């Protein structure tokens, strides 16, 4: 955008998913910052109760409308927003909206001064060149980013000429899934200011009949409550919320808005037929199956719980908490077992236990004693759980008509026993043999979710990510609640072979209470007189079998007053479901995978769905500087979401109860990881040939690199031991364009083609736009990189006539939490914390330095209690810092081997 445009005006229109069945966060904001932009963006709730501003508003938000039409669970959502630039200069307007990650974007358009710019869905590979061009030109090319657990954030920026308007329209679709007995439509709205025309409208059309509708919002006051209009008839419902601009105000003389939170609609349909509901419209059919009033099937469940070293701390505590609640929820006709594993496997009992008050109490005590340690042998742990169920079934210790399941909880990768992922999946698939279900819970961001997802789907189960947060125990309990009550097993839905093709999945391992099975297909025969539907399944006492005749649905008779109701919804529902299931097929031979991918791409393009295999290319209007780069809207996979979460984690730095941790290397060289929150420290030494250059810190996200070169003694001391120290550091901040070389002799900084040189013999202070340097004579150099980490380098001066030792440097890192989760290096790998446990304290070789066993990173290490020195306050003598010393160059504590950190130059990466 041209520099002549003056002050940039940001119009942020941020709305939540208007049609969402999951209770997922979707947030919104409408911000028009001027000179006080930063204050307005971050103001507290109290600040929002300000009096009306006298400043002229240069952008008028004319309307924000969210319309959702739900037709037999298939939700079609359109979000429209119109704004007028009233200024006499052009402005940059930023449109942003969140949508559920299970939805597919189908259309996006911008209308500017009567001209419409429409997004075009293309095969991802074909759109890739345009994407790379946009990235290389320095533009923000990606329109879609992960946002929270269930949402994706769509955003686009466009330059609007003076006294012009823009209308944004975003459309997405998804099939609502039934959970715990209802569907949910959630809209999160956070406009943060008043909107001229604000409207949320939802229309629900369910030929099966609506059993109930509930609408509420977290921000509703007594004054706003009457504005929620709800009209419910037998087979349709209309819900709307349209406060006027005055009604949105926090007070009569305030500019603040009351609209801030979640608008939620829950509903369910009538279920008076065991066959379910079958709808045939325009040559396609959809079958919804969730019969009412079925007795539950007893279950036999083995909980396989990871207790490896990485599960230490909060994760193992939350697992214990969740297990206590889950055990209390077991039904009296269930059987259960518990297996905990690290690199060894420990069973609570050799076989499953009947649910009794005594057994649950004993198991609860056992679960409370879960402790983290050791490696991660997923293969043997799961096979042991499967074997327990197989043996008990063969011995007839469990009911014949009951549901066998294994629930695996792990937070990491297999690193003990069989560690090859493909082999583990094959072993588990062979052992289960289609006779039970496997559910996998991946705890945190270090787990390979794809591995767990494939393994679950291959064995009639599903995987779920458990996020590291204060509610992790609730997440675990919530997942268990979804699968805890089985109504039917081995459910098969069949249709006439000569009448149907391109059928979605019609065989299901189980039907859970509160859920729903959906099957869709394309009809090949227009004669529906013989369209016979049959459902076969296993119940708790006898087989479930029902047949029925399906007939075409005449929507004009059901809804005579509606001129148009999304008439092709059955076809698009079928396409949506087919694509979702094709994307889930991750196993098979290469040819089968290629065919599956090709079919998914073809259908995505045909129906204009933005899926992980397609992209939407959005062409932006020309600016004063010429054509702008196209923007690309992608659909994120779960793996991409996981990586994105790691990358953005550092934008929310932790709040420390104690001082933040400090990491340093000093002495010959001693590496120290200080952990104030545990009132502890860990340390290790590196011994190598003098002159070796090691990578200490590398952060590919922020572009920071720190390397250090060692120096040895002048000559071999009488004891024959050569000490090495760091004498030179190279520091690069790629994004700031700053390079520093710090040695025991002098300091050189290179920036913008210029070199600045400082001497240790003189105190100096340099403050710049990108970096600050504070040099204390013959003592320390503090380097503060703008909006980033701070480094302190200490100079240790040795008597120049000393026969052996030479001057050396110490390196200390402050504010390390500002670096990204991708940071690594000998020091950097510990910047975002480390989980460990120390047990088995026993006498060591030196009486005052006891030994112990440390469980860390899946390893069992022998460590020694000692101390190292912190020279920050006293550069001559230092202060003793107690720490657990890891031997052998930190082997087992650092990732990989020490040789993995050796680089060829002071400014080279590994």
Short mmCIF file of C-alpha atoms in Angstrom, two decimals, residues 63-372:
data_model
loop_
_atom_site.label_atom_id
_atom_site.label_comp_id
_atom_site.label_asym_id
_atom_site.label_seq_id
_atom_site.Cartn_x
_atom_site.Cartn_y
_atom_site.Cartn_z
CA UNK A 63 -24.22 -4.33 8.43
CA UNK A 64 -23.08 -7.65 9.82
CA UNK A 65 -25.46 -10.52 9.08
CA UNK A 66 -24.97 -14.21 9.84
CA UNK A 67 -27.56 -16.47 8.19
CA UNK A 68 -27.66 -20.22 8.71
CA UNK A 69 -30.04 -22.66 7.05
CA UNK A 70 -30.03 -26.19 8.47
CA UNK A 71 -31.75 -28.71 6.20
CA UNK A 72 -31.84 -32.20 7.70
CA UNK A 73 -28.65 -31.60 9.72
CA UNK A 74 -26.80 -30.12 6.73
CA UNK A 75 -25.82 -26.56 7.60
CA UNK A 76 -25.29 -23.84 5.01
CA UNK A 77 -23.90 -20.64 6.53
CA UNK A 78 -23.45 -17.24 4.89
CA UNK A 79 -21.73 -14.39 6.71
CA UNK A 80 -22.11 -10.97 5.05
CA UNK A 81 -20.56 -7.72 6.18
CA UNK A 82 -20.69 -4.30 4.53
CA UNK A 83 -18.55 -1.28 5.39
CA UNK A 84 -18.19 2.23 3.95
CA UNK A 85 -14.92 4.18 3.88
CA UNK A 86 -16.07 7.73 4.64
CA UNK A 87 -12.56 9.19 4.64
CA UNK A 88 -11.00 11.20 1.83
CA UNK A 89 -8.06 8.77 1.63
CA UNK A 90 -7.96 5.05 0.88
CA UNK A 91 -8.01 2.65 3.82
CA UNK A 92 -6.98 -0.94 4.39
CA UNK A 93 -9.85 -3.06 5.67
CA UNK A 94 -9.29 -6.43 7.32
CA UNK A 95 -12.07 -9.04 7.26
CA UNK A 96 -11.76 -12.00 9.60
CA UNK A 97 -14.06 -14.84 10.59
CA UNK A 98 -13.77 -18.14 12.39
CA UNK A 99 -15.44 -21.30 11.19
CA UNK A 100 -15.48 -24.90 12.48
CA UNK A 101 -12.54 -27.02 11.33
CA UNK A 102 -15.01 -29.70 10.16
CA UNK A 103 -16.63 -27.27 7.70
CA UNK A 104 -15.67 -26.74 4.06
CA UNK A 105 -15.50 -23.21 2.67
CA UNK A 106 -17.53 -23.15 -0.56
CA UNK A 107 -17.40 -19.50 -1.58
CA UNK A 108 -15.83 -16.15 -0.78
CA UNK A 109 -16.44 -12.90 -2.58
CA UNK A 110 -15.73 -9.18 -2.21
CA UNK A 111 -17.84 -6.52 -3.87
CA UNK A 112 -15.99 -3.21 -4.20
CA UNK A 113 -17.63 -0.28 -5.98
CA UNK A 114 -19.98 -2.60 -7.84
CA UNK A 115 -17.25 -4.99 -8.98
CA UNK A 116 -17.27 -8.52 -7.54
CA UNK A 117 -14.08 -10.49 -6.83
CA UNK A 118 -14.85 -14.20 -6.36
CA UNK A 119 -12.58 -16.90 -4.98
CA UNK A 120 -11.80 -19.80 -7.30
CA UNK A 121 -11.34 -23.36 -5.96
CA UNK A 122 -8.38 -25.11 -7.61
CA UNK A 123 -6.37 -28.26 -7.08
CA UNK A 124 -3.83 -27.48 -4.39
CA UNK A 125 -0.80 -28.29 -6.51
CA UNK A 126 -1.99 -25.92 -9.23
CA UNK A 127 -2.56 -23.14 -6.71
CA UNK A 128 0.83 -23.74 -5.10
CA UNK A 129 2.78 -21.61 -7.59
CA UNK A 130 0.55 -18.62 -6.93
CA UNK A 131 0.92 -19.22 -3.21
CA UNK A 132 4.73 -19.38 -3.41
CA UNK A 133 4.79 -16.21 -5.49
CA UNK A 134 2.75 -14.40 -2.85
CA UNK A 135 5.00 -15.64 -0.05
CA UNK A 136 8.21 -14.74 -1.88
CA UNK A 137 6.91 -11.23 -2.51
CA UNK A 138 6.56 -10.72 1.22
CA UNK A 139 2.76 -10.86 1.23
CA UNK A 140 0.76 -12.81 3.78
CA UNK A 141 -0.51 -15.48 1.44
CA UNK A 142 -2.38 -17.82 3.76
CA UNK A 143 -5.99 -16.87 4.49
CA UNK A 144 -6.73 -19.75 6.86
CA UNK A 145 -4.97 -20.43 10.14
CA UNK A 146 -5.67 -22.74 13.04
CA UNK A 147 -7.54 -21.06 15.87
CA UNK A 148 -8.08 -22.92 19.09
CA UNK A 149 -9.12 -26.54 19.31
CA UNK A 150 -12.05 -26.68 16.93
CA UNK A 151 -11.86 -23.60 14.76
CA UNK A 152 -10.13 -22.14 11.75
CA UNK A 153 -9.64 -18.43 11.17
CA UNK A 154 -10.31 -16.98 7.72
CA UNK A 155 -8.94 -13.50 7.06
CA UNK A 156 -8.31 -11.19 4.15
CA UNK A 157 -7.07 -7.62 3.80
CA UNK A 158 -8.17 -5.28 1.01
CA UNK A 159 -7.46 -1.63 0.19
CA UNK A 160 -10.61 0.48 -0.25
CA UNK A 161 -10.61 3.81 -2.03
CA UNK A 162 -11.93 6.99 -0.45
CA UNK A 163 -15.73 7.17 -0.08
CA UNK A 164 -16.12 3.60 -1.36
CA UNK A 165 -17.75 0.58 0.21
CA UNK A 166 -16.95 -3.13 0.38
CA UNK A 167 -19.14 -6.15 0.98
CA UNK A 168 -17.56 -9.40 2.16
CA UNK A 169 -19.43 -12.69 1.79
CA UNK A 170 -18.11 -15.99 3.16
CA UNK A 171 -20.02 -19.26 2.74
CA UNK A 172 -19.27 -22.65 4.30
CA UNK A 173 -21.09 -25.96 4.76
CA UNK A 174 -20.95 -28.92 7.08
CA UNK A 175 -22.96 -31.85 8.36
CA UNK A 176 -23.94 -31.34 12.00
CA UNK A 177 -23.06 -34.32 14.13
CA UNK A 178 -25.18 -35.47 17.01
CA UNK A 179 -23.36 -35.66 20.34
CA UNK A 180 -24.78 -36.58 23.71
CA UNK A 181 -28.33 -36.37 22.40
CA UNK A 182 -28.39 -33.05 20.56
CA UNK A 183 -27.04 -30.88 17.76
CA UNK A 184 -25.46 -27.54 18.55
CA UNK A 185 -25.30 -24.34 16.49
CA UNK A 186 -22.90 -21.88 18.07
CA UNK A 187 -22.12 -18.31 17.10
CA UNK A 188 -19.47 -16.45 19.06
CA UNK A 189 -19.69 -12.71 18.60
CA UNK A 190 -17.19 -10.16 19.87
CA UNK A 191 -17.74 -6.99 17.84
CA UNK A 192 -16.13 -4.75 20.51
CA UNK A 193 -18.08 -1.82 19.08
CA UNK A 194 -21.51 -0.89 17.82
CA UNK A 195 -22.79 -2.17 14.46
CA UNK A 196 -25.50 -0.38 12.46
CA UNK A 197 -27.36 -3.53 11.39
CA UNK A 198 -26.50 -6.59 13.44
CA UNK A 199 -28.41 -9.82 12.84
CA UNK A 200 -28.11 -13.54 13.58
CA UNK A 201 -30.76 -15.65 11.81
CA UNK A 202 -31.06 -19.43 11.88
CA UNK A 203 -33.72 -21.51 10.12
CA UNK A 204 -33.98 -25.23 10.88
CA UNK A 205 -35.91 -27.59 8.60
CA UNK A 206 -36.28 -31.17 9.87
CA UNK A 207 -38.95 -33.36 8.16
CA UNK A 208 -38.40 -35.91 10.92
CA UNK A 209 -39.95 -33.42 13.34
CA UNK A 210 -38.26 -31.20 15.93
CA UNK A 211 -38.43 -32.46 19.51
CA UNK A 212 -37.02 -29.34 21.18
CA UNK A 213 -35.09 -26.13 20.50
CA UNK A 214 -33.21 -24.09 23.06
CA UNK A 215 -31.55 -20.73 22.37
CA UNK A 216 -29.44 -18.76 24.81
CA UNK A 217 -26.36 -16.54 24.94
CA UNK A 218 -23.65 -15.84 27.49
CA UNK A 219 -24.04 -12.07 27.07
CA UNK A 220 -27.83 -11.78 27.37
CA UNK A 221 -29.05 -9.22 29.87
CA UNK A 222 -32.64 -8.82 31.02
CA UNK A 223 -32.99 -6.10 28.39
CA UNK A 224 -31.58 -8.22 25.54
CA UNK A 225 -33.39 -11.45 26.44
CA UNK A 226 -36.71 -10.46 24.79
CA UNK A 227 -34.83 -9.78 21.52
CA UNK A 228 -34.17 -13.51 21.02
CA UNK A 229 -37.12 -14.51 18.88
CA UNK A 230 -37.88 -18.21 18.61
CA UNK A 231 -40.68 -19.76 16.57
CA UNK A 232 -40.92 -23.54 16.67
CA UNK A 233 -43.36 -25.54 14.61
CA UNK A 234 -43.62 -29.29 14.12
CA UNK A 235 -40.95 -29.54 11.42
CA UNK A 236 -39.24 -26.18 11.32
CA UNK A 237 -37.86 -23.54 13.63
CA UNK A 238 -36.82 -19.91 13.22
CA UNK A 239 -34.44 -18.20 15.66
CA UNK A 240 -33.26 -14.62 15.31
CA UNK A 241 -31.42 -11.99 17.31
CA UNK A 242 -31.39 -8.44 15.92
CA UNK A 243 -30.58 -5.73 18.47
CA UNK A 244 -30.66 -2.15 17.26
CA UNK A 245 -27.60 0.03 17.59
CA UNK A 246 -29.04 1.65 20.72
CA UNK A 247 -29.88 -1.73 22.25
CA UNK A 248 -26.28 -2.86 21.76
CA UNK A 249 -24.92 -0.08 23.98
CA UNK A 250 -23.57 -0.85 27.44
CA UNK A 251 -25.30 2.34 28.63
CA UNK A 252 -27.25 5.15 27.01
CA UNK A 253 -24.19 7.42 26.77
CA UNK A 254 -21.60 4.70 26.04
CA UNK A 255 -19.84 3.55 22.89
CA UNK A 256 -19.25 0.06 24.34
CA UNK A 257 -21.31 -2.94 23.21
CA UNK A 258 -23.09 -5.61 25.21
CA UNK A 259 -22.64 -8.12 22.38
CA UNK A 260 -19.68 -10.14 23.56
CA UNK A 261 -19.86 -13.92 23.88
CA UNK A 262 -21.60 -17.06 22.60
CA UNK A 263 -25.02 -17.35 20.97
CA UNK A 264 -25.98 -21.02 21.21
CA UNK A 265 -28.82 -23.09 19.74
CA UNK A 266 -29.33 -26.71 20.80
CA UNK A 267 -31.93 -28.95 19.20
CA UNK A 268 -32.88 -32.55 18.50
CA UNK A 269 -35.40 -34.36 16.30
CA UNK A 270 -38.18 -36.86 16.92
CA UNK A 271 -37.17 -40.51 16.80
CA UNK A 272 -40.29 -42.64 16.69
CA UNK A 273 -39.13 -45.22 14.13
CA UNK A 274 -36.48 -47.89 14.67
CA UNK A 275 -35.57 -47.78 10.96
CA UNK A 276 -34.60 -44.14 11.25
CA UNK A 277 -35.32 -41.34 8.80
CA UNK A 278 -34.69 -41.77 5.05
CA UNK A 279 -34.98 -38.79 2.72
CA UNK A 280 -34.84 -39.02 -1.07
CA UNK A 281 -34.51 -35.74 -2.95
CA UNK A 282 -33.38 -35.05 -6.53
CA UNK A 283 -31.82 -38.46 -7.16
CA UNK A 284 -29.88 -38.74 -3.89
CA UNK A 285 -30.81 -40.22 -0.53
CA UNK A 286 -29.67 -39.81 3.06
CA UNK A 287 -30.42 -42.19 5.91
CA UNK A 288 -30.26 -41.01 9.54
CA UNK A 289 -30.21 -43.91 12.01
CA UNK A 290 -30.48 -43.46 15.80
CA UNK A 291 -33.38 -45.58 17.10
CA UNK A 292 -34.86 -44.56 20.47
CA UNK A 293 -35.16 -46.48 23.73
CA UNK A 294 -32.52 -49.16 23.12
CA UNK A 295 -30.91 -50.93 26.09
CA UNK A 296 -27.16 -50.48 26.48
CA UNK A 297 -24.63 -53.20 25.63
CA UNK A 298 -22.27 -54.10 28.50
CA UNK A 299 -18.69 -53.12 27.81
CA UNK A 300 -15.31 -54.60 28.63
CA UNK A 301 -12.72 -51.87 28.61
CA UNK A 302 -8.97 -51.92 29.19
CA UNK A 303 -7.40 -48.54 29.95
CA UNK A 304 -3.81 -48.46 28.64
CA UNK A 305 -2.10 -45.44 30.21
CA UNK A 306 1.28 -43.96 29.28
CA UNK A 307 3.35 -43.16 32.36
CA UNK A 308 6.63 -42.43 30.56
CA UNK A 309 8.88 -39.62 31.73
CA UNK A 310 7.29 -37.08 29.39
CA UNK A 311 3.94 -37.59 31.16
CA UNK A 312 5.40 -36.12 34.33
CA UNK A 313 4.01 -33.12 36.16
CA UNK A 314 0.60 -31.75 35.25
CA UNK A 315 -0.25 -34.38 32.63
CA UNK A 316 0.05 -37.35 34.96
CA UNK A 317 -1.84 -35.44 37.66
CA UNK A 318 -4.71 -34.69 35.27
CA UNK A 319 -4.72 -38.30 34.07
CA UNK A 320 -5.10 -39.49 37.65
CA UNK A 321 -7.95 -37.03 38.18
CA UNK A 322 -9.77 -38.14 35.01
CA UNK A 323 -9.35 -41.83 35.81
CA UNK A 324 -10.92 -41.38 39.21
CA UNK A 325 -14.04 -39.84 37.64
CA UNK A 326 -14.20 -42.39 34.81
CA UNK A 327 -13.98 -45.32 37.22
CA UNK A 328 -16.92 -43.92 39.18
CA UNK A 329 -18.98 -43.78 35.96
CA UNK A 330 -18.53 -47.46 35.06
CA UNK A 331 -21.81 -49.39 34.89
CA UNK A 332 -22.43 -52.35 37.15
CA UNK A 333 -22.56 -54.82 34.25
CA UNK A 334 -19.21 -53.64 32.81
CA UNK A 335 -15.78 -55.25 33.19
CA UNK A 336 -12.54 -53.27 33.23
CA UNK A 337 -8.77 -53.49 33.43
CA UNK A 338 -5.89 -51.03 33.82
CA UNK A 339 -2.44 -51.21 32.25
CA UNK A 340 0.22 -48.59 32.82
CA UNK A 341 3.35 -48.54 30.72
CA UNK A 342 6.67 -46.87 30.10
CA UNK A 343 9.42 -49.13 28.79
CA UNK A 344 7.90 -51.85 30.95
CA UNK A 345 4.28 -53.01 31.22
CA UNK A 346 2.43 -53.19 34.54
CA UNK A 347 -1.10 -54.63 34.87
CA UNK A 348 -3.41 -53.81 37.74
CA UNK A 349 -4.74 -57.37 37.50
CA UNK A 350 -4.04 -60.24 35.12
CA UNK A 351 -7.65 -60.26 33.89
CA UNK A 352 -10.59 -57.88 33.78
CA UNK A 353 -12.54 -57.14 36.94
CA UNK A 354 -16.31 -56.96 37.31
CA UNK A 355 -17.53 -53.52 38.29
CA UNK A 356 -18.29 -53.69 42.00
CA UNK A 357 -18.01 -51.06 44.69
CA UNK A 358 -14.95 -52.83 46.11
CA UNK A 359 -13.17 -53.24 42.75
CA UNK A 360 -13.75 -49.63 41.76
CA UNK A 361 -12.43 -48.44 45.13
CA UNK A 362 -9.31 -50.56 44.75
CA UNK A 363 -8.77 -49.38 41.17
CA UNK A 364 -9.19 -45.76 42.25
CA UNK A 365 -6.41 -46.14 44.82
CA UNK A 366 -4.26 -47.75 42.11
CA UNK A 367 -4.94 -44.89 39.67
CA UNK A 368 -4.01 -42.30 42.29
CA UNK A 369 -0.55 -43.84 42.45
CA UNK A 370 0.28 -43.32 38.76
CA UNK A 371 3.84 -41.98 38.50
CA UNK A 372 5.78 -40.94 35.40
#
